[in-house]
Short mmCIF file of C-alpha atoms (C1' of nucleotides) in Angstrom, two decimals:
data_model
loop_
_atom_site.label_atom_id
_atom_site.label_comp_id
_atom_site.label_asym_id
_atom_site.label_seq_id
_atom_site.Cartn_x
_atom_site.Cartn_y
_atom_site.Cartn_z
CA MET A 1 21.11 -137.97 -108.36
CA SER A 2 23.51 -140.42 -109.81
CA GLU A 3 23.79 -141.38 -113.43
CA ALA A 4 24.67 -144.71 -114.86
CA PRO A 5 28.46 -144.98 -114.92
CA PHE A 6 28.87 -145.29 -118.66
CA ASP A 7 32.23 -144.63 -120.21
CA THR A 8 32.30 -141.10 -121.44
CA THR A 9 36.00 -140.84 -122.00
CA ASP A 10 38.26 -142.61 -124.45
CA ASP A 11 39.45 -145.65 -122.63
CA ALA A 12 41.59 -148.31 -124.19
CA ALA A 13 40.73 -149.77 -127.54
CA ALA A 14 40.29 -153.10 -125.85
CA SER A 15 37.59 -151.55 -123.75
CA ARG A 16 35.72 -150.41 -126.83
CA ALA A 17 36.06 -153.86 -128.30
CA ARG A 18 34.51 -155.31 -125.20
CA GLN A 19 31.79 -152.77 -125.34
CA ALA A 20 30.82 -153.93 -128.80
CA ALA A 21 29.79 -157.22 -127.31
CA ASN A 22 28.74 -155.85 -123.95
CA PRO A 23 28.14 -152.14 -123.57
CA ASP A 24 28.74 -152.24 -119.85
CA PRO A 25 29.12 -155.44 -117.98
CA ALA A 26 27.21 -154.64 -114.83
CA VAL A 27 27.08 -156.32 -111.46
CA GLY A 28 24.34 -155.07 -109.21
CA GLY A 29 23.82 -152.15 -111.55
CA VAL A 30 27.45 -151.11 -111.39
CA ALA A 31 29.73 -150.69 -114.38
CA VAL A 32 32.33 -153.20 -113.34
CA ASP A 33 35.07 -152.37 -115.83
CA ARG A 34 34.78 -148.71 -115.11
CA LEU A 35 34.92 -149.31 -111.38
CA ARG A 36 37.88 -151.60 -111.69
CA SER A 37 39.69 -149.08 -113.87
CA ILE A 38 39.13 -146.30 -111.34
CA ILE A 39 40.40 -148.37 -108.45
CA ASP A 40 43.38 -149.65 -110.38
CA ARG A 41 44.49 -146.24 -111.58
CA VAL A 42 44.18 -144.67 -108.16
CA GLU A 43 46.10 -147.50 -106.55
CA ARG A 44 48.82 -147.19 -109.15
CA LEU A 45 49.18 -143.47 -108.58
CA GLU A 46 49.16 -143.90 -104.82
CA GLU A 47 51.95 -146.41 -105.16
CA GLU A 48 54.02 -143.89 -107.08
CA ARG A 49 53.23 -141.31 -104.45
CA LYS A 50 54.41 -143.66 -101.77
CA ALA A 51 57.61 -144.35 -103.66
CA LEU A 52 58.32 -140.63 -103.90
CA ALA A 53 57.67 -140.22 -100.19
CA SER A 54 60.18 -142.95 -99.57
CA ASP A 55 62.73 -141.24 -101.78
CA ILE A 56 62.28 -138.03 -99.85
CA LYS A 57 62.70 -139.90 -96.61
CA ASP A 58 65.94 -141.35 -97.91
CA ILE A 59 67.28 -137.92 -98.74
CA PHE A 60 66.54 -136.68 -95.24
CA SER A 61 68.19 -139.75 -93.84
CA GLU A 62 71.27 -139.07 -95.91
CA ALA A 63 71.20 -135.43 -94.87
CA LYS A 64 71.08 -136.41 -91.24
CA SER A 65 74.10 -138.64 -91.70
CA ALA A 66 75.88 -135.71 -93.28
CA GLY A 67 75.29 -133.71 -90.13
CA PHE A 68 72.34 -131.55 -91.13
CA ASP A 69 69.46 -130.85 -88.78
CA VAL A 70 66.46 -132.38 -90.54
CA ALA A 71 63.91 -130.31 -88.64
CA VAL A 72 65.58 -127.14 -89.82
CA LEU A 73 65.78 -128.44 -93.38
CA LYS A 74 62.05 -128.96 -93.26
CA GLN A 75 61.58 -125.43 -91.97
CA ILE A 76 63.59 -124.18 -94.91
CA LEU A 77 61.39 -126.08 -97.32
CA ARG A 78 58.28 -124.73 -95.68
CA LEU A 79 59.61 -121.21 -95.90
CA ARG A 80 60.39 -121.54 -99.58
CA LYS A 81 56.85 -122.73 -100.19
CA LYS A 82 55.09 -120.10 -98.14
CA GLU A 83 56.78 -116.91 -99.08
CA PRO A 84 55.32 -116.50 -102.58
CA ALA A 85 51.84 -117.04 -101.17
CA GLU A 86 52.24 -114.40 -98.53
CA ILE A 87 52.85 -111.72 -101.12
CA GLU A 88 49.20 -111.46 -101.98
CA GLU A 89 48.00 -111.09 -98.41
CA GLN A 90 45.76 -108.37 -97.17
CA GLU A 91 48.56 -106.95 -95.14
CA THR A 92 47.07 -103.50 -95.04
CA LEU A 93 43.96 -104.45 -93.15
CA LEU A 94 45.95 -106.80 -91.01
CA ASP A 95 48.25 -103.97 -90.01
CA ILE A 96 45.35 -101.73 -89.16
CA TYR A 97 43.81 -104.34 -86.92
CA ARG A 98 47.10 -105.13 -85.26
CA ARG A 99 47.68 -101.51 -84.52
CA ALA A 100 44.20 -101.20 -83.09
CA LEU A 101 45.01 -104.10 -80.79
CA GLY A 102 48.42 -102.79 -79.86
CA MET A 103 50.09 -105.89 -81.26
CA MET B 1 74.23 -140.26 -84.38
CA SER B 2 74.26 -136.94 -86.10
CA GLU B 3 76.61 -134.10 -85.61
CA ALA B 4 75.89 -130.52 -86.30
CA PRO B 5 77.75 -129.20 -89.30
CA PHE B 6 79.40 -126.99 -86.79
CA ASP B 7 82.55 -128.62 -85.65
CA THR B 8 82.84 -127.77 -82.04
CA THR B 9 84.68 -130.90 -81.08
CA ASP B 10 87.96 -132.50 -82.02
CA ASP B 11 86.33 -133.36 -85.29
CA ALA B 12 87.03 -129.79 -86.24
CA ALA B 13 90.54 -130.68 -87.20
CA ALA B 14 89.34 -133.55 -89.31
CA SER B 15 86.82 -131.27 -90.89
CA ARG B 16 89.43 -128.76 -91.86
CA ALA B 17 91.52 -131.54 -93.27
CA ARG B 18 88.56 -132.70 -95.30
CA GLN B 19 87.88 -129.24 -96.55
CA ALA B 20 91.40 -128.92 -97.87
CA ALA B 21 90.74 -131.84 -100.16
CA ASN B 22 87.02 -131.25 -100.53
CA PRO B 23 85.85 -128.70 -103.09
CA ASP B 24 82.52 -128.18 -101.34
CA PRO B 25 82.68 -124.55 -100.22
CA ALA B 26 81.49 -124.00 -96.70
CA VAL B 27 79.50 -121.05 -95.33
CA GLY B 28 79.25 -120.83 -91.59
CA GLY B 29 80.52 -124.36 -91.36
CA VAL B 30 77.82 -125.65 -93.71
CA ALA B 31 78.53 -127.60 -96.84
CA VAL B 32 76.70 -125.33 -99.23
CA ASP B 33 76.63 -127.49 -102.32
CA ARG B 34 75.46 -130.45 -100.32
CA LEU B 35 72.75 -128.40 -98.70
CA ARG B 36 71.61 -126.97 -101.99
CA SER B 37 71.49 -130.42 -103.52
CA ILE B 38 69.34 -131.74 -100.68
CA ILE B 39 66.86 -128.91 -100.92
CA ASP B 40 66.67 -129.12 -104.70
CA ARG B 41 66.09 -132.83 -104.80
CA VAL B 42 63.40 -132.77 -102.15
CA GLU B 43 61.62 -129.91 -103.87
CA ARG B 44 61.70 -131.76 -107.16
CA LEU B 45 60.24 -134.91 -105.61
CA GLU B 46 57.57 -132.94 -103.79
CA GLU B 47 56.54 -131.40 -107.06
CA GLU B 48 56.08 -134.83 -108.58
CA ARG B 49 54.11 -135.88 -105.55
CA LYS B 50 51.84 -132.91 -105.96
CA ALA B 51 51.27 -133.75 -109.59
CA LEU B 52 50.26 -137.28 -108.68
CA ALA B 53 47.86 -136.01 -106.06
CA SER B 54 46.28 -133.85 -108.70
CA ASP B 55 45.94 -136.83 -111.04
CA ILE B 56 44.19 -138.79 -108.31
CA LYS B 57 41.83 -135.92 -107.69
CA ASP B 58 40.98 -135.88 -111.39
CA ILE B 59 40.12 -139.56 -111.35
CA PHE B 60 37.75 -139.11 -108.43
CA SER B 61 36.20 -136.19 -110.21
CA GLU B 62 35.67 -138.31 -113.29
CA ALA B 63 34.28 -141.14 -111.13
CA LYS B 64 31.79 -138.79 -109.55
CA SER B 65 30.62 -137.62 -112.97
CA ALA B 66 30.17 -141.26 -113.92
CA GLY B 67 27.82 -141.72 -110.99
CA PHE B 68 30.06 -143.39 -108.46
CA ASP B 69 29.95 -142.49 -104.79
CA VAL B 70 33.41 -141.14 -104.10
CA ALA B 71 33.23 -141.66 -100.35
CA VAL B 72 32.52 -145.33 -100.87
CA LEU B 73 35.30 -145.61 -103.44
CA LYS B 74 37.67 -144.29 -100.81
CA GLN B 75 36.35 -146.82 -98.33
CA ILE B 76 37.10 -149.53 -100.88
CA LEU B 77 40.66 -148.27 -101.30
CA ARG B 78 41.15 -148.18 -97.55
CA LEU B 79 39.87 -151.73 -97.23
CA ARG B 80 42.18 -152.99 -99.94
CA LYS B 81 45.16 -151.59 -98.07
CA LYS B 82 44.39 -153.61 -94.96
CA GLU B 83 45.15 -157.27 -94.47
CA PRO B 84 42.03 -159.40 -94.78
CA ALA B 85 42.67 -160.65 -91.26
CA GLU B 86 42.81 -157.08 -90.03
CA ILE B 87 39.50 -156.29 -91.70
CA GLU B 88 37.87 -159.29 -90.11
CA GLU B 89 39.29 -158.42 -86.69
CA GLN B 90 38.03 -154.84 -86.76
CA GLU B 91 34.62 -155.80 -88.07
CA THR B 92 34.25 -158.43 -85.39
CA LEU B 93 35.10 -156.03 -82.61
CA LEU B 94 32.81 -153.42 -84.09
CA ASP B 95 29.97 -155.92 -84.05
CA ILE B 96 30.67 -156.85 -80.46
CA TYR B 97 30.67 -153.23 -79.34
CA ARG B 98 27.56 -152.44 -81.34
CA ARG B 99 25.78 -155.37 -79.79
CA ALA B 100 26.95 -154.41 -76.31
CA LEU B 101 25.51 -150.94 -76.90
CA GLY B 102 22.29 -152.25 -78.41
CA MET B 103 22.98 -150.54 -81.73
CA MET C 1 16.91 -139.39 -82.96
CA SER C 2 15.66 -141.82 -80.39
CA GLU C 3 17.80 -144.08 -78.39
CA ALA C 4 16.95 -146.83 -76.03
CA PRO C 5 18.87 -146.17 -72.85
CA PHE C 6 17.89 -149.57 -71.61
CA ASP C 7 17.80 -152.99 -73.12
CA THR C 8 14.46 -153.54 -74.69
CA THR C 9 15.09 -157.15 -75.51
CA ASP C 10 15.02 -160.28 -73.43
CA ASP C 11 18.65 -159.71 -72.64
CA ALA C 12 17.55 -157.10 -70.19
CA ALA C 13 16.49 -159.63 -67.63
CA ALA C 14 19.68 -161.63 -67.98
CA SER C 15 21.69 -158.43 -67.73
CA ARG C 16 20.08 -157.44 -64.50
CA ALA C 17 20.61 -160.93 -63.14
CA ARG C 18 24.30 -160.75 -63.98
CA GLN C 19 24.62 -157.36 -62.39
CA ALA C 20 23.55 -158.73 -59.04
CA ALA C 21 26.57 -160.99 -58.96
CA ASN C 22 28.95 -159.10 -61.22
CA PRO C 23 29.97 -155.46 -60.81
CA ASP C 24 30.51 -155.14 -64.56
CA PRO C 25 28.19 -157.20 -66.70
CA ALA C 26 29.87 -158.46 -69.83
CA VAL C 27 28.40 -159.08 -73.26
CA GLY C 28 30.65 -161.02 -75.59
CA GLY C 29 33.48 -160.48 -73.14
CA VAL C 30 32.95 -156.71 -73.12
CA ALA C 31 32.36 -154.65 -70.00
CA VAL C 32 29.10 -153.12 -71.09
CA ASP C 33 28.68 -150.48 -68.43
CA ARG C 34 32.21 -149.31 -68.91
CA LEU C 35 31.76 -149.14 -72.66
CA ARG C 36 28.52 -147.26 -72.36
CA SER C 37 30.07 -144.82 -69.95
CA ILE C 38 32.96 -144.12 -72.30
CA ILE C 39 30.71 -143.51 -75.27
CA ASP C 40 28.32 -141.35 -73.29
CA ARG C 41 31.00 -139.17 -71.81
CA VAL C 42 32.73 -138.60 -75.12
CA GLU C 43 29.46 -137.77 -76.83
CA ARG C 44 28.61 -135.32 -74.07
CA LEU C 45 31.93 -133.55 -74.39
CA GLU C 46 31.71 -133.47 -78.16
CA GLU C 47 28.32 -131.85 -77.86
CA GLU C 48 29.79 -129.14 -75.67
CA ARG C 49 32.57 -128.69 -78.16
CA LYS C 50 30.05 -128.28 -80.92
CA ALA C 51 28.14 -125.70 -78.90
CA LEU C 52 31.31 -123.68 -78.42
CA ALA C 53 32.05 -123.86 -82.14
CA SER C 54 28.60 -122.51 -82.77
CA ASP C 55 29.16 -119.66 -80.31
CA ILE C 56 32.37 -118.75 -82.11
CA LYS C 57 30.58 -118.78 -85.42
CA ASP C 58 27.98 -116.41 -84.00
CA ILE C 59 30.64 -113.98 -82.90
CA PHE C 60 32.17 -113.94 -86.36
CA SER C 61 28.75 -113.43 -87.83
CA GLU C 62 28.19 -110.48 -85.53
CA ALA C 63 31.61 -109.13 -86.38
CA LYS C 64 30.85 -109.31 -90.07
CA SER C 65 27.63 -107.37 -89.55
CA ALA C 66 29.64 -104.76 -87.67
CA GLY C 67 31.84 -104.33 -90.74
CA PHE C 68 34.89 -106.36 -89.80
CA ASP C 69 36.68 -108.57 -92.30
CA VAL C 70 36.31 -112.05 -90.84
CA ALA C 71 39.23 -113.52 -92.77
CA VAL C 72 41.53 -110.91 -91.31
CA LEU C 73 40.13 -111.47 -87.82
CA LYS C 74 41.05 -115.11 -88.20
CA GLN C 75 44.52 -114.15 -89.32
CA ILE C 76 44.85 -112.07 -86.18
CA LEU C 77 43.82 -115.00 -84.02
CA ARG C 78 46.27 -117.28 -85.78
CA LEU C 79 49.05 -114.74 -85.27
CA ARG C 80 48.33 -114.44 -81.57
CA LYS C 81 48.49 -118.20 -81.25
CA LYS C 82 51.67 -118.69 -83.20
CA GLU C 83 53.91 -115.99 -81.92
CA PRO C 84 54.67 -117.49 -78.51
CA ALA C 85 55.60 -120.75 -80.16
CA GLU C 86 57.99 -119.09 -82.56
CA ILE C 87 60.05 -117.68 -79.75
CA GLU C 88 61.65 -121.00 -79.02
CA GLU C 89 62.61 -121.73 -82.58
CA GLN C 90 66.03 -122.63 -83.69
CA GLU C 91 66.37 -119.38 -85.55
CA THR C 92 70.13 -119.41 -85.41
CA LEU C 93 70.54 -122.58 -87.40
CA LEU C 94 67.79 -121.50 -89.71
CA ASP C 95 69.59 -118.28 -90.41
CA ILE C 96 72.79 -120.10 -91.13
CA TYR C 97 71.09 -122.40 -93.60
CA ARG C 98 69.26 -119.55 -95.26
CA ARG C 99 72.45 -117.63 -95.66
CA ALA C 100 74.11 -120.68 -97.14
CA LEU C 101 71.30 -120.88 -99.68
CA GLY C 102 71.32 -117.19 -100.37
CA MET C 103 67.74 -116.78 -99.22
CA MET D 1 43.69 -89.14 -83.30
CA SER D 2 46.76 -90.78 -81.89
CA GLU D 3 47.05 -94.44 -81.21
CA ALA D 4 45.98 -95.29 -77.72
CA PRO D 5 47.75 -98.15 -76.02
CA PHE D 6 44.92 -100.01 -74.45
CA ASP D 7 45.01 -101.44 -71.01
CA THR D 8 45.31 -105.12 -70.99
CA THR D 9 44.43 -105.14 -67.34
CA ASP D 10 40.99 -105.02 -65.83
CA ASP D 11 40.02 -101.45 -66.45
CA ALA D 12 36.34 -101.79 -67.01
CA ALA D 13 35.43 -98.60 -65.16
CA ALA D 14 37.73 -96.44 -67.22
CA SER D 15 36.46 -98.11 -70.33
CA ARG D 16 32.90 -97.31 -69.47
CA ALA D 17 33.86 -93.74 -68.69
CA ARG D 18 35.43 -93.41 -72.11
CA GLN D 19 32.40 -94.83 -73.75
CA ALA D 20 30.23 -92.22 -72.11
CA ALA D 21 32.07 -89.58 -74.07
CA ASN D 22 32.79 -91.72 -77.12
CA PRO D 23 30.60 -94.67 -78.01
CA ASP D 24 33.50 -96.46 -79.65
CA PRO D 25 36.96 -94.98 -79.89
CA ALA D 26 38.30 -95.62 -83.34
CA VAL D 27 41.87 -96.20 -84.49
CA GLY D 28 42.42 -96.02 -88.20
CA GLY D 29 38.67 -96.16 -88.65
CA VAL D 30 38.34 -99.32 -86.61
CA ALA D 31 36.10 -99.65 -83.58
CA VAL D 32 38.77 -100.68 -81.15
CA ASP D 33 36.69 -101.80 -78.20
CA ARG D 34 34.46 -103.80 -80.43
CA LEU D 35 37.42 -105.43 -82.09
CA ARG D 36 39.07 -106.22 -78.80
CA SER D 37 35.88 -107.72 -77.47
CA ILE D 38 35.53 -109.96 -80.51
CA ILE D 39 39.07 -111.24 -80.25
CA ASP D 40 38.86 -111.79 -76.52
CA ARG D 41 35.62 -113.69 -76.65
CA VAL D 42 36.76 -115.96 -79.45
CA GLU D 43 40.01 -116.70 -77.69
CA ARG D 44 38.16 -117.54 -74.50
CA LEU D 45 35.84 -119.94 -76.29
CA GLU D 46 38.70 -121.56 -78.15
CA GLU D 47 40.44 -122.16 -74.87
CA GLU D 48 37.38 -123.97 -73.55
CA ARG D 49 37.23 -125.99 -76.73
CA LYS D 50 40.80 -127.02 -76.24
CA ALA D 51 40.12 -128.09 -72.68
CA LEU D 52 37.26 -130.28 -73.83
CA ALA D 53 39.46 -131.88 -76.48
CA SER D 54 41.93 -132.71 -73.77
CA ASP D 55 39.22 -134.29 -71.65
CA ILE D 56 38.15 -136.46 -74.56
CA LYS D 57 41.71 -137.55 -75.09
CA ASP D 58 41.90 -138.57 -71.45
CA ILE D 59 38.81 -140.72 -71.77
CA PHE D 60 40.26 -142.57 -74.75
CA SER D 61 43.44 -143.07 -72.83
CA GLU D 62 41.52 -144.54 -69.95
CA ALA D 63 39.53 -146.72 -72.36
CA LYS D 64 42.71 -148.07 -73.86
CA SER D 65 44.03 -148.96 -70.44
CA ALA D 66 40.78 -150.81 -69.79
CA GLY D 67 41.40 -152.94 -72.85
CA PHE D 68 39.15 -151.28 -75.39
CA ASP D 69 40.22 -150.80 -78.99
CA VAL D 70 40.22 -147.04 -79.40
CA ALA D 71 40.00 -147.13 -83.20
CA VAL D 72 36.82 -149.18 -82.97
CA LEU D 73 35.42 -146.88 -80.30
CA LYS D 74 35.88 -144.01 -82.70
CA GLN D 75 34.16 -145.98 -85.42
CA ILE D 76 31.24 -146.47 -83.05
CA LEU D 77 31.06 -142.75 -82.37
CA ARG D 78 31.18 -141.98 -86.08
CA LEU D 79 28.38 -144.44 -86.72
CA ARG D 80 26.21 -142.93 -84.00
CA LYS D 81 26.56 -139.52 -85.61
CA LYS D 82 25.14 -140.71 -88.91
CA GLU D 83 21.50 -141.25 -89.65
CA PRO D 84 20.63 -144.95 -89.62
CA ALA D 85 19.43 -144.58 -93.20
CA GLU D 86 22.77 -143.09 -94.18
CA ILE D 87 24.60 -146.00 -92.59
CA GLU D 88 22.47 -148.49 -94.45
CA GLU D 89 22.93 -146.64 -97.73
CA GLN D 90 26.71 -146.55 -97.45
CA GLU D 91 26.98 -150.15 -96.36
CA THR D 92 24.80 -151.28 -99.22
CA LEU D 93 26.85 -149.42 -101.80
CA LEU D 94 30.04 -150.71 -100.24
CA ASP D 95 28.78 -154.26 -100.58
CA ILE D 96 27.81 -153.71 -104.20
CA TYR D 97 31.23 -152.30 -105.06
CA ARG D 98 33.03 -155.04 -103.17
CA ARG D 99 31.02 -157.67 -104.99
CA ALA D 100 31.67 -156.01 -108.34
CA LEU D 101 35.39 -156.12 -107.58
CA GLY D 102 35.27 -159.67 -106.28
CA MET D 103 36.46 -158.64 -102.85
"C1'" DC E 1 56.74 -150.47 -77.90
"C1'" DA E 2 54.51 -146.70 -76.39
"C1'" DA E 3 54.34 -141.44 -76.63
"C1'" DG E 4 54.70 -137.60 -79.30
"C1'" DA E 5 55.25 -135.00 -83.45
"C1'" DA E 6 54.64 -134.50 -88.30
"C1'" DT E 7 52.13 -135.61 -92.31
"C1'" DT E 8 47.91 -136.84 -94.79
"C1'" DA E 9 42.93 -137.23 -95.32
"C1'" DT E 10 38.44 -136.13 -94.13
"C1'" DG E 11 34.87 -132.97 -92.99
"C1'" DA E 12 33.04 -128.35 -92.40
"C1'" DA E 13 32.56 -123.56 -93.63
"C1'" DC E 14 32.69 -119.96 -96.91
"C1'" DC E 15 32.24 -117.71 -101.31
"C1'" DC E 16 30.62 -117.43 -105.79
"C1'" DG F 1 24.58 -125.59 -104.45
"C1'" DG F 2 29.23 -126.69 -106.12
"C1'" DG F 3 33.72 -125.93 -105.76
"C1'" DT F 4 37.49 -124.24 -102.85
"C1'" DT F 5 39.81 -123.24 -98.76
"C1'" DC F 6 40.44 -124.05 -93.93
"C1'" DA F 7 40.08 -126.60 -89.53
"C1'" DT F 8 39.82 -130.97 -87.34
"C1'" DA F 9 40.62 -135.93 -87.20
"C1'" DA F 10 43.40 -139.91 -88.31
"C1'" DT F 11 47.27 -142.06 -89.69
"C1'" DT F 12 52.20 -142.51 -90.03
"C1'" DC F 13 56.72 -142.06 -88.55
"C1'" DT F 14 60.18 -140.98 -85.22
"C1'" DT F 15 62.13 -140.99 -80.75
"C1'" DG F 16 62.96 -142.22 -75.88
#
DNA sequence: CAAGAATTATGAACCC
DNA sequence: GGGTTCATAATTCTTG
């Protein structure tokens, strides 16, 4: 089952200082500082993620203005991602099956 | 309104005029450098996005080890994104429906 | 999992009384019968969906026992789904862009 | 053994005749009839699944027109899938976390 | 602003 | 049974 959420990693020095006085300020059995830290960090990272998404959107917008077809640009990007992955595929078996099916 | 990088209209003349002064070499009517720049920038940003997603995953992993319920943490994050009024609204409706269904 | 198809509380009597005069008895402003019908129908359909998923799983299980590689079978199915869709793709523009990028 | 282009039409009689002489004609070591049967059956079931999904979509559409909040309807359906104990558990934890965060 | 497509997140299935 | 990959569900964004 679940363990008590004690700090096991090296958080900030301030956190250790707090812990000297209070090992783990708990509310309802929950390590509040730890919880707050988790939520804060995730929210921070998600914000950065969102900002990057916005940047990407801007580039596509600019591309569209420049006369490019955004859908095709996205296809290009997909292609460039997929191709290395496809190298490792079990193409041999796939071919055998396709032949068997007359595909 | 976007135009294909193919100049099939009167803009063709303007395009040729631009090209005379514009060092961006064109292949098949496409501004190659511009295209390459778009693709490169998007790929760079997507890489950063992926890295952030990985960081977030790590935090949840750490949270789980510390005894937190990750599903509930995600619920918390979802709640914090919504307006308090929105939360109230949805919860009220949910209650009404539940009551109507005898749940 | 037991469910009470009918009101088991005192509301039942009031509900029946309302029904005599009102074609769609409302609780908290909600058309109860309509709501119940929606939920029931969706749940019924989802059950059928689940049963079909189970049937599919059984076939794959049988196929595996017969010596087929299930992952490759799934690839085959994906291929057969995708190919018709790819016909309509803007392959011309894609080719142009790819050429411009030296892909 | 050369590759046999299989009939895609209804040729059950011929198929049975072949099987009398050969329990399962193989191409490249693969039991062709068996393979074809697997693929066909899965595709048939997936088609039915798709039809059901479409029916469900229609119901939600109808519900929306009738003034219901579709997002909340889906919440209701999700709730009804979970064990009551599970619901209670999650809601309790959610409350604890919210309180710990002062939400 | 609603409908539809594309992206993202959740949940299920599979393998180790 | 725990982690990883894949399919489905939900959200977001774009377009008519």
